[in-house]
Coordinates of N, CA and C in Angstrom, one line a residue:
Chain A
S1 N 2.3 187.2 110.2 CA 2.9 186.1 110.9 C 1.8 185.0 111.1
Q2 N 2.2 183.8 111.2 CA 1.3 182.7 111.3 C 0.9 182.6 112.8
Q3 N -0.4 182.3 112.9 CA -1.0 182.2 114.2 C -0.8 180.8 114.8
G4 N -0.8 179.8 114.0 CA -0.7 178.4 114.5 C -0.5 177.4 113.4
E5 N -0.9 176.2 113.8 CA -0.7 175.1 113.0 C -2.0 174.5 112.4
E6 N -1.8 173.9 111.2 CA -2.9 173.1 110.7 C -2.5 171.7 110.5
D7 N -3.3 170.8 110.8 CA -2.9 169.4 110.5 C -4.1 168.7 109.9
P8 N -3.9 167.7 109.1 CA -2.6 167.4 108.5 C -2.1 168.4 107.5
Q9 N -0.9 168.4 107.2 CA -0.4 169.2 106.1 C -0.9 168.8 104.8
A10 N -1.2 167.5 104.6 CA -1.7 167.0 103.4 C -2.6 165.8 103.7
L11 N -3.7 165.7 102.9 CA -4.7 164.7 103.2 C -5.2 164.2 101.8
S12 N -5.2 162.9 101.6 CA -5.6 162.3 100.4 C -6.7 161.2 100.7
I13 N -7.9 161.4 100.2 CA -9.0 160.5 100.5 C -9.7 160.1 99.2
Q14 N -10.6 159.1 99.3 CA -11.4 158.7 98.1 C -12.6 159.6 98.1
E15 N -13.1 159.8 96.9 CA -14.3 160.6 96.7 C -15.5 159.9 97.5
G16 N -16.3 160.7 98.1 CA -17.4 160.2 98.9 C -17.0 160.1 100.4
E17 N -15.8 160.0 100.7 CA -15.4 159.9 102.2 C -15.4 161.3 102.8
N18 N -15.4 161.3 104.1 CA -15.3 162.6 104.8 C -13.9 163.1 105.0
A19 N -13.7 164.4 105.0 CA -12.4 164.9 105.2 C -12.4 165.8 106.4
T20 N -11.5 165.6 107.3 CA -11.4 166.5 108.5 C -10.0 167.1 108.6
M21 N -10.1 168.4 108.8 CA -8.8 169.2 108.9 C -8.9 170.0 110.3
N22 N -7.7 170.1 110.9 CA -7.7 170.8 112.2 C -6.8 172.0 112.2
C23 N -7.1 172.9 113.0 CA -6.4 174.2 113.1 C -6.2 174.5 114.6
S24 N -5.0 174.9 115.0 CA -4.8 175.4 116.3 C -4.2 176.8 116.3
Y25 N -4.5 177.5 117.3 CA -4.0 178.9 117.3 C -3.5 179.2 118.7
K26 N -2.9 180.4 118.8 CA -2.1 180.7 120.1 C -2.7 181.7 121.0
T27 N -3.4 182.7 120.4 CA -3.9 183.8 121.3 C -5.4 183.8 121.3
S28 N -6.0 184.7 122.1 CA -7.5 184.8 122.1 C -7.9 185.4 120.8
I29 N -9.2 185.1 120.4 CA -9.6 185.5 119.0 C -11.1 186.1 119.2
N30 N -11.5 186.9 118.1 CA -12.8 187.3 118.0 C -13.6 186.2 117.1
N31 N -12.9 185.8 116.1 CA -13.6 184.8 115.2 C -12.5 184.0 114.5
L32 N -12.9 182.9 113.9 CA -12.0 182.0 113.1 C -12.7 181.8 111.8
Q33 N -12.0 181.9 110.7 CA -12.5 181.7 109.4 C -11.8 180.6 108.7
W34 N -12.5 179.9 107.8 CA -11.9 178.9 106.9 C -12.0 179.4 105.4
Y35 N -10.9 179.2 104.7 CA -10.9 179.6 103.3 C -10.4 178.5 102.5
R36 N -10.8 178.5 101.2 CA -10.3 177.5 100.2 C -9.5 178.2 99.1
Q37 N -8.4 177.5 98.7 CA -7.6 178.0 97.6 C -7.4 176.9 96.6
N38 N -7.8 177.2 95.4 CA -7.6 176.2 94.3 C -6.3 176.6 93.5
S39 N -5.3 175.7 93.4 CA -4.2 175.8 92.6 C -3.5 177.2 92.6
G40 N -3.2 177.7 93.8 CA -2.5 178.9 93.9 C -3.3 180.2 93.4
R41 N -4.6 180.0 93.3 CA -5.4 181.2 92.9 C -5.9 181.9 94.1
G42 N -6.8 182.8 93.9 CA -7.3 183.6 95.1 C -8.1 182.7 96.0
L43 N -8.2 183.2 97.2 CA -8.9 182.4 98.3 C -10.4 182.7 98.3
V44 N -11.2 181.7 98.6 CA -12.6 181.8 98.7 C -13.0 181.6 100.2
H45 N -13.8 182.5 100.7 CA -14.3 182.3 102.1 C -15.3 181.2 102.2
L46 N -15.1 180.3 103.2 CA -16.1 179.2 103.3 C -17.0 179.5 104.5
I47 N -16.5 179.8 105.7 CA -17.3 179.9 106.8 C -16.6 180.6 107.9
L48 N -17.4 181.3 108.7 CA -16.8 182.1 109.9 C -17.5 181.6 111.1
I49 N -16.8 181.4 112.2 CA -17.3 181.0 113.5 C -16.8 182.0 114.5
R50 N -17.7 182.5 115.3 CA -17.3 183.5 116.3 C -16.9 182.8 117.6
S51 N -16.2 183.5 118.4 CA -15.6 182.9 119.6 C -16.6 182.4 120.6
N52 N -17.8 182.9 120.5 CA -18.9 182.4 121.4 C -19.7 181.3 120.8
E53 N -19.3 180.8 119.7 CA -20.0 179.7 119.0 C -19.2 178.5 119.1
R54 N -19.8 177.3 119.1 CA -19.1 176.1 119.2 C -19.2 175.2 117.9
E55 N -20.2 175.4 117.2 CA -20.4 174.6 115.9 C -21.2 175.4 114.9
K56 N -20.8 175.2 113.7 CA -21.5 175.9 112.6 C -21.6 175.0 111.4
H57 N -22.7 175.1 110.6 CA -22.8 174.3 109.4 C -23.1 175.2 108.2
S58 N -22.6 174.7 107.1 CA -22.9 175.4 105.8 C -22.8 174.3 104.7
G59 N -24.0 173.8 104.3 CA -24.0 172.8 103.3 C -23.3 171.5 103.8
R60 N -22.3 171.1 103.1 CA -21.5 169.9 103.5 C -20.4 170.2 104.4
L61 N -20.3 171.4 104.9 CA -19.2 171.9 105.8 C -19.7 171.9 107.2
R62 N -18.9 171.4 108.1 CA -19.2 171.6 109.5 C -17.9 172.1 110.2
V63 N -18.0 173.2 111.0 CA -16.9 173.7 111.7 C -17.2 173.7 113.2
T64 N -16.2 173.3 113.9 CA -16.3 173.3 115.4 C -15.2 174.2 115.9
L65 N -15.4 174.8 117.1 CA -14.5 175.7 117.7 C -14.4 175.4 119.2
D66 N -13.2 175.1 119.7 CA -13.0 174.8 121.1 C -12.0 175.9 121.6
T67 N -12.5 177.0 122.2 CA -11.7 178.0 122.6 C -10.8 177.6 123.8
S68 N -11.2 176.7 124.6 CA -10.4 176.2 125.7 C -9.2 175.5 125.2
K69 N -9.3 174.8 124.1 CA -8.1 174.2 123.5 C -7.5 175.0 122.4
K70 N -8.1 176.1 122.1 CA -7.6 177.0 121.0 C -7.4 176.2 119.7
S71 N -8.5 175.5 119.4 CA -8.5 174.7 118.2 C -9.8 174.7 117.5
S72 N -9.8 174.4 116.2 CA -11.0 174.3 115.3 C -10.8 173.2 114.4
S73 N -11.9 172.6 113.9 CA -11.9 171.6 112.9 C -12.9 171.9 111.8
L74 N -12.5 171.5 110.6 CA -13.4 171.7 109.4 C -13.6 170.3 108.9
L75 N -14.9 169.9 108.8 CA -15.3 168.6 108.3 C -16.0 168.9 107.0
I76 N -15.6 168.2 105.9 CA -16.2 168.2 104.7 C -16.8 166.8 104.5
T77 N -18.1 166.7 104.4 CA -18.8 165.4 104.2 C -19.0 165.1 102.8
A78 N -19.1 163.8 102.5 CA -19.3 163.3 101.1 C -18.5 164.0 100.1
S79 N -17.2 163.9 100.3 CA -16.2 164.7 99.4 C -16.4 164.4 98.0
R80 N -16.1 165.5 97.2 CA -16.1 165.4 95.7 C -14.8 165.8 95.1
A81 N -14.5 165.4 93.9 CA -13.3 165.8 93.3 C -13.0 167.3 93.3
A82 N -14.1 168.0 93.1 CA -14.0 169.5 93.1 C -13.6 170.1 94.4
D83 N -13.6 169.3 95.5 CA -13.1 169.8 96.8 C -11.6 169.8 96.9
T84 N -10.9 169.2 95.9 CA -9.5 169.2 95.9 C -9.0 170.7 95.9
A85 N -8.2 171.0 96.9 CA -7.8 172.4 97.1 C -6.9 172.5 98.4
S86 N -6.4 173.6 98.6 CA -5.8 173.9 99.9 C -6.8 174.6 100.8
Y87 N -6.8 174.3 102.1 CA -7.7 174.9 103.0 C -6.9 175.6 104.1
F88 N -7.3 176.8 104.4 CA -6.6 177.6 105.4 C -7.6 178.1 106.5
C89 N -7.1 178.1 107.7 CA -7.8 178.7 108.7 C -7.2 180.1 109.0
A90 N -8.0 181.0 109.5 CA -7.4 182.4 109.8 C -8.2 182.9 110.9
T91 N -7.5 183.6 111.8 CA -8.1 184.1 113.0 C -8.1 185.6 113.0
S92 N -9.1 186.2 113.6 CA -9.2 187.6 113.8 C -9.2 187.9 115.2
K93 N -8.3 188.8 115.6 CA -8.2 189.1 117.1 C -8.8 190.4 117.5
D94 N -8.8 191.4 116.7 CA -9.3 192.7 117.1 C -10.0 193.3 116.0
S95 N -10.3 194.6 116.2 CA -11.2 195.3 115.3 C -10.6 195.8 114.0
N96 N -9.3 195.5 113.8 CA -8.7 196.1 112.6 C -8.9 195.1 111.4
Y97 N -9.6 194.1 111.6 CA -10.0 193.1 110.5 C -8.8 192.4 109.9
Q98 N -7.6 192.5 110.5 CA -6.5 191.7 110.0 C -6.6 190.3 110.4
L99 N -6.2 189.4 109.5 CA -6.3 188.0 109.7 C -4.9 187.4 109.9
I100 N -4.8 186.4 110.8 CA -3.6 185.7 111.0 C -3.8 184.3 110.5
W101 N -3.0 183.8 109.6 CA -3.2 182.6 108.8 C -2.5 181.4 109.3
G102 N -3.2 180.2 109.2 CA -2.5 179.0 109.5 C -1.8 178.5 108.2
A103 N -1.0 177.4 108.4 CA -0.1 177.0 107.3 C -0.9 176.3 106.2
G104 N -2.1 175.8 106.4 CA -2.9 175.2 105.4 C -2.8 173.7 105.3
T105 N -3.9 173.1 104.8 CA -3.9 171.7 104.6 C -4.2 171.5 103.1
K106 N -3.4 170.7 102.4 CA -3.6 170.4 101.0 C -4.5 169.1 100.9
L107 N -5.7 169.2 100.4 CA -6.6 168.1 100.3 C -6.7 167.6 98.9
I108 N -6.6 166.3 98.7 CA -6.7 165.7 97.4 C -7.8 164.7 97.5
I109 N -8.8 164.8 96.6 CA -9.9 163.8 96.6 C -9.7 163.0 95.3
K110 N -9.5 161.7 95.6 CA -9.2 160.8 94.5 C -10.6 160.2 93.9
P111 N -10.7 160.3 92.6 CA -12.0 159.8 92.0 C -12.1 158.3 92.1
Chain B
S1 N -21.4 189.7 97.5 CA -20.0 189.6 97.7 C -19.3 190.6 96.7
A2 N -18.1 191.0 97.0 CA -17.3 191.8 96.2 C -16.5 191.0 95.2
V3 N -16.4 191.5 94.0 CA -15.5 190.8 93.0 C -14.3 191.6 92.8
I4 N -13.1 191.0 92.9 CA -11.9 191.7 92.8 C -11.0 191.1 91.7
S5 N -10.5 192.0 90.9 CA -9.7 191.6 89.8 C -8.3 192.2 90.0
Q6 N -7.3 191.5 89.4 CA -5.9 191.9 89.5 C -5.3 191.9 88.1
K7 N -4.4 192.8 87.9 CA -3.6 192.8 86.7 C -2.2 193.2 87.0
P8 N -1.2 192.5 86.4 CA -1.3 191.4 85.5 C -1.6 190.1 86.3
S9 N -2.0 189.0 85.6 CA -2.2 187.8 86.3 C -0.9 187.1 86.5
R10 N 0.1 187.3 85.7 CA 1.4 186.8 85.9 C 2.4 187.6 85.1
D11 N 3.6 187.5 85.5 CA 4.7 188.3 84.8 C 6.0 187.6 85.1
I12 N 6.9 187.8 84.1 CA 8.3 187.4 84.3 C 9.1 188.6 84.2
C13 N 9.9 188.9 85.2 CA 10.7 190.2 85.2 C 12.1 190.0 85.4
Q14 N 12.9 191.0 85.0 CA 14.3 190.9 85.2 C 14.7 191.5 86.5
R15 N 15.8 191.0 87.1 CA 16.3 191.5 88.3 C 16.6 193.0 88.2
G16 N 16.2 193.8 89.2 CA 16.5 195.2 89.3 C 15.4 196.1 88.7
T17 N 14.4 195.5 88.1 CA 13.3 196.2 87.6 C 12.1 196.3 88.6
S18 N 11.1 197.0 88.3 CA 9.9 197.2 89.2 C 8.7 196.7 88.4
L19 N 7.7 196.3 89.2 CA 6.4 195.8 88.6 C 5.3 196.4 89.5
T20 N 4.3 197.0 88.9 CA 3.1 197.5 89.6 C 2.0 196.6 89.3
I21 N 1.3 196.1 90.4 CA 0.2 195.3 90.3 C -1.1 196.1 90.7
Q22 N -2.1 196.0 89.9 CA -3.3 196.7 90.1 C -4.4 195.8 90.7
C23 N -5.2 196.4 91.6 CA -6.3 195.6 92.2 C -7.5 196.5 92.1
Q24 N -8.6 195.9 91.5 CA -9.8 196.7 91.2 C -11.0 195.9 91.9
V25 N -11.8 196.6 92.6 CA -12.9 196.0 93.3 C -14.2 196.6 92.6
D26 N -15.2 195.7 92.5 CA -16.4 196.1 91.8 C -17.4 197.0 92.7
S27 N -17.0 197.1 93.9 CA -17.8 197.9 94.8 C -16.9 198.5 95.9
Q28 N -17.4 199.4 96.6 CA -16.6 200.1 97.6 C -16.3 199.1 98.8
V29 N -15.0 199.1 99.2 CA -14.6 198.3 100.3 C -14.0 199.2 101.3
T30 N -14.2 198.8 102.6 CA -13.7 199.6 103.7 C -12.2 199.5 103.8
M31 N -11.7 198.3 103.7 CA -10.2 198.0 103.9 C -9.7 197.2 102.8
M32 N -8.5 197.4 102.4 CA -7.8 196.6 101.4 C -6.5 196.1 101.9
F33 N -6.1 194.9 101.6 CA -4.9 194.3 102.1 C -4.1 193.8 100.9
W34 N -2.8 193.8 101.1 CA -1.9 193.1 100.1 C -1.1 192.0 100.9
Y35 N -1.1 190.8 100.2 CA -0.4 189.6 100.8 C 0.6 189.1 99.8
R36 N 1.6 188.4 100.4 CA 2.5 187.6 99.5 C 2.4 186.2 100.0
Q37 N 2.4 185.3 98.9 CA 2.3 183.8 99.2 C 3.4 183.1 98.4
Q38 N 4.3 182.5 99.1 CA 5.3 181.7 98.5 C 4.7 180.4 98.0
P39 N 5.1 179.8 97.0 CA 4.5 178.5 96.5 C 4.4 177.5 97.6
G40 N 3.2 177.0 97.8 CA 3.0 175.9 98.8 C 2.9 176.4 100.2
Q41 N 3.0 177.7 100.4 CA 3.0 178.3 101.7 C 1.8 179.1 102.1
S42 N 1.7 179.6 103.3 CA 0.6 180.3 103.7 C 0.7 181.8 103.3
L43 N -0.2 182.6 103.7 CA -0.2 184.0 103.3 C 0.5 184.8 104.3
T44 N 1.3 185.8 103.9 CA 2.0 186.8 104.7 C 1.4 188.2 104.4
L45 N 0.9 188.9 105.3 CA 0.4 190.2 105.1 C 1.6 191.2 104.9
I46 N 1.5 191.9 103.8 CA 2.5 192.9 103.5 C 2.1 194.2 104.1
A47 N 0.8 194.7 103.8 CA 0.4 196.0 104.3 C -1.1 196.1 104.2
T48 N -1.6 197.1 104.9 CA -3.0 197.5 104.8 C -3.0 198.8 104.0
A49 N -3.8 198.8 102.9 CA -3.8 199.9 102.0 C -4.9 200.9 102.5
N50 N -4.5 202.1 102.8 CA -5.4 203.1 103.4 C -5.8 204.1 102.3
Q51 N -7.0 204.4 102.2 CA -7.5 205.4 101.2 C -6.9 206.8 101.5
G52 N -6.2 207.3 100.6 CA -5.8 208.7 100.7 C -4.7 209.0 101.7
S53 N -4.1 207.9 102.2 CA -2.9 208.1 103.1 C -2.0 206.9 103.0
E54 N -0.9 207.0 103.7 CA 0.2 206.0 103.5 C -0.3 204.7 104.0
A55 N 0.1 203.6 103.4 CA -0.2 202.3 103.8 C 0.4 201.9 105.1
T56 N -0.2 201.0 105.8 CA 0.4 200.5 107.1 C 1.1 199.2 106.9
Y57 N 2.4 199.2 107.0 CA 3.2 198.0 106.7 C 3.4 197.1 107.9
E58 N 3.5 195.8 107.6 CA 3.8 194.8 108.6 C 5.4 194.8 108.8
S59 N 5.7 194.2 109.9 CA 7.2 194.0 110.2 C 7.8 193.2 109.0
G60 N 8.9 193.8 108.6 CA 9.7 193.1 107.5 C 9.4 193.7 106.1
F61 N 8.4 194.6 106.0 CA 8.1 195.2 104.7 C 8.2 196.7 104.9
V62 N 8.8 197.3 103.9 CA 9.0 198.8 103.9 C 8.4 199.4 102.7
I63 N 8.1 200.7 102.8 CA 7.5 201.5 101.7 C 8.4 201.6 100.5
D64 N 9.7 201.7 100.7 CA 10.6 201.9 99.6 C 10.6 200.6 98.7
K65 N 10.4 199.5 99.3 CA 10.4 198.2 98.5 C 9.1 197.9 97.9
F66 N 8.0 198.2 98.7 CA 6.6 197.9 98.3 C 5.7 199.1 98.4
P67 N 6.0 200.1 97.6 CA 5.1 201.3 97.6 C 3.6 200.9 97.2
I68 N 2.7 201.4 98.0 CA 1.3 201.1 97.8 C 0.5 202.4 97.6
S69 N -0.4 202.4 96.7 CA -1.3 203.5 96.6 C -2.8 203.0 96.7
R70 N -3.6 203.9 97.2 CA -5.1 203.6 97.2 C -5.8 205.0 97.1
P71 N -6.0 205.4 95.8 CA -6.6 206.7 95.6 C -8.1 206.8 95.9
N72 N -8.8 205.6 95.9 CA -10.2 205.6 96.2 C -10.6 204.3 96.9
L73 N -11.9 204.1 97.1 CA -12.4 202.9 97.8 C -12.5 201.7 97.0
T74 N -12.1 201.7 95.7 CA -12.3 200.6 94.8 C -11.0 200.2 94.1
F75 N -9.9 200.9 94.4 CA -8.7 200.6 93.6 C -7.4 200.8 94.4
S76 N -6.5 199.9 94.2 CA -5.2 200.0 94.9 C -4.1 199.4 94.0
T77 N -2.9 199.9 94.2 CA -1.7 199.3 93.5 C -0.6 199.0 94.4
L78 N 0.1 197.9 94.1 CA 1.3 197.5 94.9 C 2.4 197.4 93.9
T79 N 3.5 198.1 94.2 CA 4.7 198.1 93.3 C 5.8 197.2 94.0
V80 N 6.3 196.3 93.3 CA 7.5 195.6 93.9 C 8.7 196.2 93.2
S81 N 9.5 196.8 94.0 CA 10.6 197.7 93.5 C 12.0 196.9 93.5
N82 N 12.8 197.3 92.5 CA 14.2 196.7 92.5 C 14.2 195.2 92.8
M83 N 13.5 194.5 92.0 CA 13.2 193.1 92.2 C 14.4 192.2 92.2
S84 N 14.4 191.2 93.0 CA 15.4 190.1 93.0 C 14.7 188.8 92.9
P85 N 15.4 187.7 92.7 CA 14.7 186.4 92.6 C 13.9 186.0 93.9
E86 N 14.3 186.6 95.0 CA 13.6 186.3 96.3 C 12.2 186.9 96.3
D87 N 11.9 187.8 95.4 CA 10.6 188.4 95.3 C 9.6 187.6 94.5
S88 N 10.1 186.5 93.9 CA 9.2 185.6 93.1 C 8.2 185.0 94.1
S89 N 6.9 185.2 93.7 CA 5.9 184.8 94.7 C 4.5 185.1 94.0
I90 N 3.5 184.8 94.7 CA 2.1 185.2 94.3 C 1.8 186.3 95.2
Y91 N 1.3 187.4 94.6 CA 0.8 188.6 95.3 C -0.7 188.7 95.2
L92 N -1.3 188.8 96.4 CA -2.8 188.8 96.4 C -3.3 190.0 97.1
C93 N -4.4 190.6 96.5 CA -5.0 191.7 97.2 C -6.4 191.2 97.7
S94 N -6.9 191.8 98.8 CA -8.2 191.4 99.3 C -8.9 192.7 99.9
G95 N -10.2 192.5 100.0 CA -10.9 193.7 100.5 C -12.0 193.2 101.5
I96 N -12.3 194.1 102.4 CA -13.4 193.9 103.4 C -14.4 195.0 103.3
S97 N -15.7 194.7 103.3 CA -16.7 195.7 103.4 C -17.3 195.6 104.8
E98 N -17.2 196.7 105.6 CA -17.7 196.6 107.0 C -19.1 196.2 107.0
G99 N -19.9 196.7 106.1 CA -21.3 196.3 106.1 C -21.6 194.9 105.8
R100 N -20.6 194.2 105.3 CA -20.9 192.8 104.9 C -20.2 191.8 105.8
G101 N -19.9 192.3 107.0 CA -19.2 191.4 108.0 C -17.7 191.4 107.8
E102 N -17.1 190.3 108.2 CA -15.6 190.3 108.3 C -15.0 189.4 107.3
T103 N -15.8 189.0 106.3 CA -15.2 188.2 105.2 C -14.3 188.9 104.4
Q104 N -13.1 188.4 104.1 CA -12.2 189.0 103.1 C -12.4 188.4 101.7
Y105 N -12.6 189.3 100.7 CA -12.7 188.8 99.4 C -11.4 189.0 98.7
F106 N -11.0 188.0 97.9 CA -9.6 188.0 97.3 C -9.7 188.1 95.8
G107 N -8.6 188.8 95.3 CA -8.4 188.8 93.9 C -7.8 187.4 93.5
P108 N -7.6 187.1 92.2 CA -7.1 185.9 91.8 C -5.6 185.7 91.9
G109 N -4.9 186.8 92.3 CA -3.5 186.8 92.5 C -2.7 187.1 91.3
T110 N -1.4 187.5 91.5 CA -0.5 187.8 90.4 C 0.8 187.0 90.7
R111 N 1.1 186.1 89.7 CA 2.2 185.2 89.9 C 3.4 186.0 89.3
L112 N 4.4 186.2 90.1 CA 5.6 186.9 89.7 C 6.8 186.0 89.7
L113 N 7.6 186.0 88.6 CA 8.8 185.3 88.6 C 9.9 186.3 88.2
V114 N 10.9 186.4 89.0 CA 12.0 187.3 88.8 C 13.3 186.5 88.5
L115 N 13.8 186.8 87.3 CA 15.0 186.1 86.8 C 16.3 186.8 87.2

């Protein structure tokens, strides 16, 4: 079942601009993860942020987590055409490692 | 990271037949999962594949329709039985290694079209 919403559903920007995607969830979590999926293929893990963390960086990615608002954001800086993909957030609630997935944001980077 | 392969990558099947999808991991993983993803949609968990015992199914999915095997820590199969056009979807397997944190590693998916 889906944990929450992601917005926007679709985002189209020019290469070089920053892209921001948001994720909201409904219940308490252990961690929140972001994944990328290219053209209906397998998903690739991008970054994990734990419930006691507020911000995390990995290369051009910056993730924030606000547990009081039950929301997270993924920022991709200096976007590239290769960043074109769907981005999903997923939350982990307990120790069984199951993830609950957001609806996803389809990102298109225009050259 | 674990590398996961799936076979077949895609298939077109007739209504009423069954298809078995194989998932192979290049290293031992603690847990394996099977997902279904409708085109343009999010992932829906079908079941957790348990080594040497019956899979744990999510609400809405039953063993008779989606039998799963996991004979060892690196291999699992999902069968889609008595298929109908509503089963057309992408089927994905994933694995987690407890020693490598909570990242799920995904196979490339199997695109299934049922006519």
